[in-house]
Short mmCIF file of C-alpha atoms in Angstrom, two decimals:
data_model
loop_
_atom_site.label_atom_id
_atom_site.label_comp_id
_atom_site.label_asym_id
_atom_site.label_seq_id
_atom_site.Cartn_x
_atom_site.Cartn_y
_atom_site.Cartn_z
CA MET A 1 -7.00 1.96 -19.41
CA MET A 2 -3.57 3.36 -20.34
CA MET A 3 -4.52 6.84 -19.13
CA GLU A 4 -5.79 5.38 -15.86
CA LEU A 5 -2.51 3.49 -15.43
CA LEU A 6 -0.42 6.59 -16.10
CA ALA A 7 -2.58 8.62 -13.74
CA ILE A 8 -2.24 6.13 -10.87
CA VAL A 9 1.52 5.89 -11.37
CA ALA A 10 1.78 9.71 -11.27
CA ILE A 11 -0.48 10.00 -8.23
CA THR A 12 1.42 7.25 -6.41
CA GLY A 13 4.70 8.96 -7.23
CA VAL A 14 3.54 12.37 -6.02
CA THR A 15 2.15 10.80 -2.84
CA PHE A 16 5.43 9.02 -2.16
CA VAL A 17 7.56 12.10 -2.78
CA GLY A 18 5.26 14.34 -0.75
CA THR A 19 5.36 12.08 2.27
CA SER A 20 8.95 10.88 2.03
CA LEU A 21 11.07 14.03 2.18
CA ASP A 22 11.89 13.16 5.78
CA ASN A 23 12.86 9.65 4.69
CA LEU A 24 15.31 11.19 2.22
CA LEU A 25 17.02 12.95 5.11
CA LEU A 26 17.11 9.73 7.12
CA LEU A 27 18.69 7.97 4.14
CA ILE A 28 21.35 10.68 4.02
CA GLY A 29 22.02 10.01 7.69
CA PHE A 30 22.36 6.27 7.12
CA TYR A 31 24.58 6.69 4.07
CA GLY A 32 26.72 9.17 6.00
CA ASP A 33 27.35 6.62 8.77
CA PRO A 34 30.27 4.36 7.77
CA GLU A 35 28.83 1.52 9.87
CA TYR A 36 25.99 1.05 7.37
CA ARG A 37 26.57 -0.58 4.01
CA ALA A 38 24.67 0.81 1.04
CA ARG A 39 22.99 -2.51 0.31
CA ASP A 40 21.73 -2.71 3.92
CA VAL A 41 20.26 0.77 3.65
CA VAL A 42 18.46 -0.08 0.41
CA ALA A 43 17.30 -3.49 1.66
CA GLY A 44 15.99 -1.99 4.89
CA TYR A 45 14.11 0.75 3.07
CA VAL A 46 12.61 -1.65 0.52
CA GLY A 47 11.54 -3.93 3.36
CA ALA A 48 9.95 -1.02 5.22
CA ILE A 49 8.01 0.20 2.18
CA LEU A 50 6.79 -3.34 1.41
CA LEU A 51 5.58 -3.68 5.00
CA VAL A 52 3.85 -0.30 4.67
CA VAL A 53 2.19 -1.58 1.48
CA ALA A 54 1.03 -4.75 3.26
CA VAL A 55 -0.49 -2.69 6.08
CA VAL A 56 -2.04 -0.30 3.56
CA LEU A 57 -3.62 -3.16 1.65
CA GLY A 58 -5.13 -4.44 4.87
CA MET A 59 -6.36 -0.98 5.78
CA SER A 60 -7.80 -0.39 2.31
CA THR A 61 -9.67 -3.68 2.50
CA VAL A 62 -11.23 -2.51 5.76
CA ALA A 63 -11.86 0.94 4.23
CA HIS A 64 -13.98 -0.61 1.49
CA PHE A 65 -16.49 -1.41 4.21
CA ALA A 66 -16.37 2.07 5.80
CA PRO A 67 -18.43 4.97 4.49
CA GLU A 68 -16.48 6.91 1.84
CA ARG A 69 -17.09 10.27 3.49
CA TYR A 70 -14.79 9.27 6.38
CA ILE A 71 -11.82 8.03 4.29
CA GLY A 72 -10.55 11.57 3.67
CA TYR A 73 -10.03 12.11 7.38
CA LEU A 74 -7.03 9.77 7.19
CA GLY A 75 -5.21 12.79 5.73
CA LEU A 76 -5.23 14.38 9.18
CA ILE A 77 -2.81 11.73 10.44
CA PRO A 78 0.28 12.96 8.50
CA ILE A 79 -0.52 16.56 9.45
CA GLY A 80 -0.73 15.58 13.10
CA LEU A 81 2.53 13.62 12.91
CA GLY A 82 4.32 16.58 11.34
CA LEU A 83 3.03 18.96 14.02
CA PHE A 84 4.05 16.53 16.75
CA HIS A 85 7.60 16.24 15.39
CA LEU A 86 7.84 20.01 14.96
CA TYR A 87 6.75 20.44 18.59
CA ARG A 88 9.40 17.94 19.72
CA LEU A 89 12.05 19.74 17.69
CA ILE A 90 11.18 23.10 19.23
CA ARG A 91 11.16 21.66 22.77
CA ARG A 92 14.46 19.77 22.32
CA THR A 93 17.56 21.24 23.94
CA ASP A 94 20.26 19.09 22.36
CA ALA A 95 21.58 19.75 18.86
CA ALA A 96 21.56 16.14 17.63
CA PRO A 97 19.00 15.08 15.03
CA HIS A 98 16.49 12.56 16.39
CA TYR A 99 17.62 9.78 14.08
CA GLN A 100 21.03 9.57 15.75
CA GLY A 101 21.73 8.10 19.13
CA ARG A 102 21.30 4.87 20.98
CA ALA A 103 17.70 4.20 20.02
CA VAL A 104 18.86 1.59 17.51
CA ALA A 105 21.18 -0.96 19.06
CA THR A 106 21.63 -3.00 15.90
CA LYS A 107 23.20 -2.12 12.59
CA GLY A 108 22.27 -3.24 9.12
CA ALA A 109 19.14 -3.68 7.06
CA LEU A 110 16.93 -4.49 10.05
CA ALA A 111 17.89 -1.28 11.85
CA VAL A 112 17.35 0.79 8.71
CA GLY A 113 14.02 -0.88 8.05
CA LEU A 114 12.75 -0.32 11.58
CA VAL A 115 13.75 3.35 11.59
CA MET A 116 12.26 3.95 8.14
CA LEU A 117 9.09 2.12 9.12
CA ALA A 118 8.73 4.13 12.33
CA ASN A 119 9.14 7.31 10.29
CA SER A 120 6.63 6.33 7.60
CA GLY A 121 3.35 6.95 9.38
CA ASP A 122 2.48 9.81 7.04
CA THR A 123 3.26 7.67 3.99
CA LEU A 124 1.11 4.89 5.41
CA ALA A 125 -1.83 7.23 6.00
CA ALA A 126 -1.62 8.83 2.57
CA LEU A 127 -1.22 5.52 0.77
CA ALA A 128 -4.10 3.99 2.72
CA THR A 129 -6.42 6.58 1.26
CA LEU A 130 -4.97 6.14 -2.23
CA PHE A 131 -5.19 2.34 -2.17
CA ALA A 132 -8.70 2.44 -0.72
CA GLU A 133 -9.91 4.63 -3.58
CA SER A 134 -8.18 2.61 -6.34
CA ASP A 135 -9.24 -0.50 -8.22
CA LEU A 136 -7.57 -3.72 -7.14
CA GLY A 137 -6.19 -4.11 -10.67
CA LEU A 138 -3.99 -1.06 -10.10
CA VAL A 139 -2.25 -2.42 -6.99
CA VAL A 140 0.66 -3.98 -8.91
CA PRO A 141 1.58 -0.77 -10.79
CA MET A 142 1.25 1.20 -7.55
CA VAL A 143 3.58 -1.16 -5.68
CA ALA A 144 6.04 -1.20 -8.60
CA THR A 145 6.04 2.61 -8.59
CA LEU A 146 6.74 2.69 -4.86
CA VAL A 147 9.62 0.22 -5.09
CA ALA A 148 11.13 2.10 -8.06
CA LEU A 149 10.90 5.34 -6.11
CA VAL A 150 12.59 3.77 -3.08
CA PHE A 151 15.58 3.01 -5.31
CA ALA A 152 15.45 6.50 -6.84
CA TRP A 153 15.22 8.08 -3.37
CA SER A 154 18.20 6.03 -2.22
CA ALA A 155 20.24 7.11 -5.25
CA LEU A 156 19.29 10.76 -4.68
CA ALA A 157 20.33 10.55 -1.01
CA ARG A 158 23.72 9.14 -1.97
CA TRP A 159 24.19 11.79 -4.64
CA LEU A 160 23.27 14.64 -2.26
CA LEU A 161 25.68 13.30 0.34
CA SER A 162 28.53 12.96 -2.13
CA HIS A 163 28.07 16.31 -3.89
CA PRO A 164 30.88 18.63 -2.70
CA ARG A 165 28.72 21.77 -2.58
CA LEU A 166 25.58 20.18 -1.16
CA GLU A 167 26.90 17.87 1.54
CA ARG A 168 27.37 20.48 4.28
CA PRO A 169 24.05 22.34 3.75
CA VAL A 170 22.12 19.07 3.45
CA ARG A 171 23.52 17.80 6.74
CA ALA A 172 22.86 21.14 8.44
CA LEU A 173 19.27 21.38 7.25
CA ALA A 174 18.40 17.75 7.95
CA ARG A 175 17.57 18.41 11.59
CA TYR A 176 15.07 21.16 10.84
CA ALA A 177 13.53 19.63 7.74
CA LEU A 178 12.58 16.28 9.28
CA PRO A 179 9.31 17.45 10.88
#
């Protein structure tokens, strides 16, 4: 049981990191905007990931009734999203990253949560497959791992933004790395 627990925590962590590199760049953008308080950024991101988990749990419940051979096709969703965003980036003429602008009229945790949620389709798809293939007894450690990684991701974003040698390159690469 202990090995299974360690394995699911590791798999959940790798899944989160693999699908949340774009979220790290969004966090850097939020932390770099003086109109957002750090606690609002963290609260919004935690809220978004908990909503993703709720959706994933619902999807995994439905997936238990679907034939297993089709579950793996959910992995095509994050690939498609990445290709779509790359296409939009190539076709764009302005130099502003897509997370800036007037799309969000509100500030605070709600705005952060909505942006992070809208950007988490790949995380949702990957976690849906993971949750669907896991025992229900492992849901709590999986959710705890995700929440812990949200805090770690937030701390990493703040550190990258405050590091004197990394701030400029991180901001410059953010636009191209998001897709």
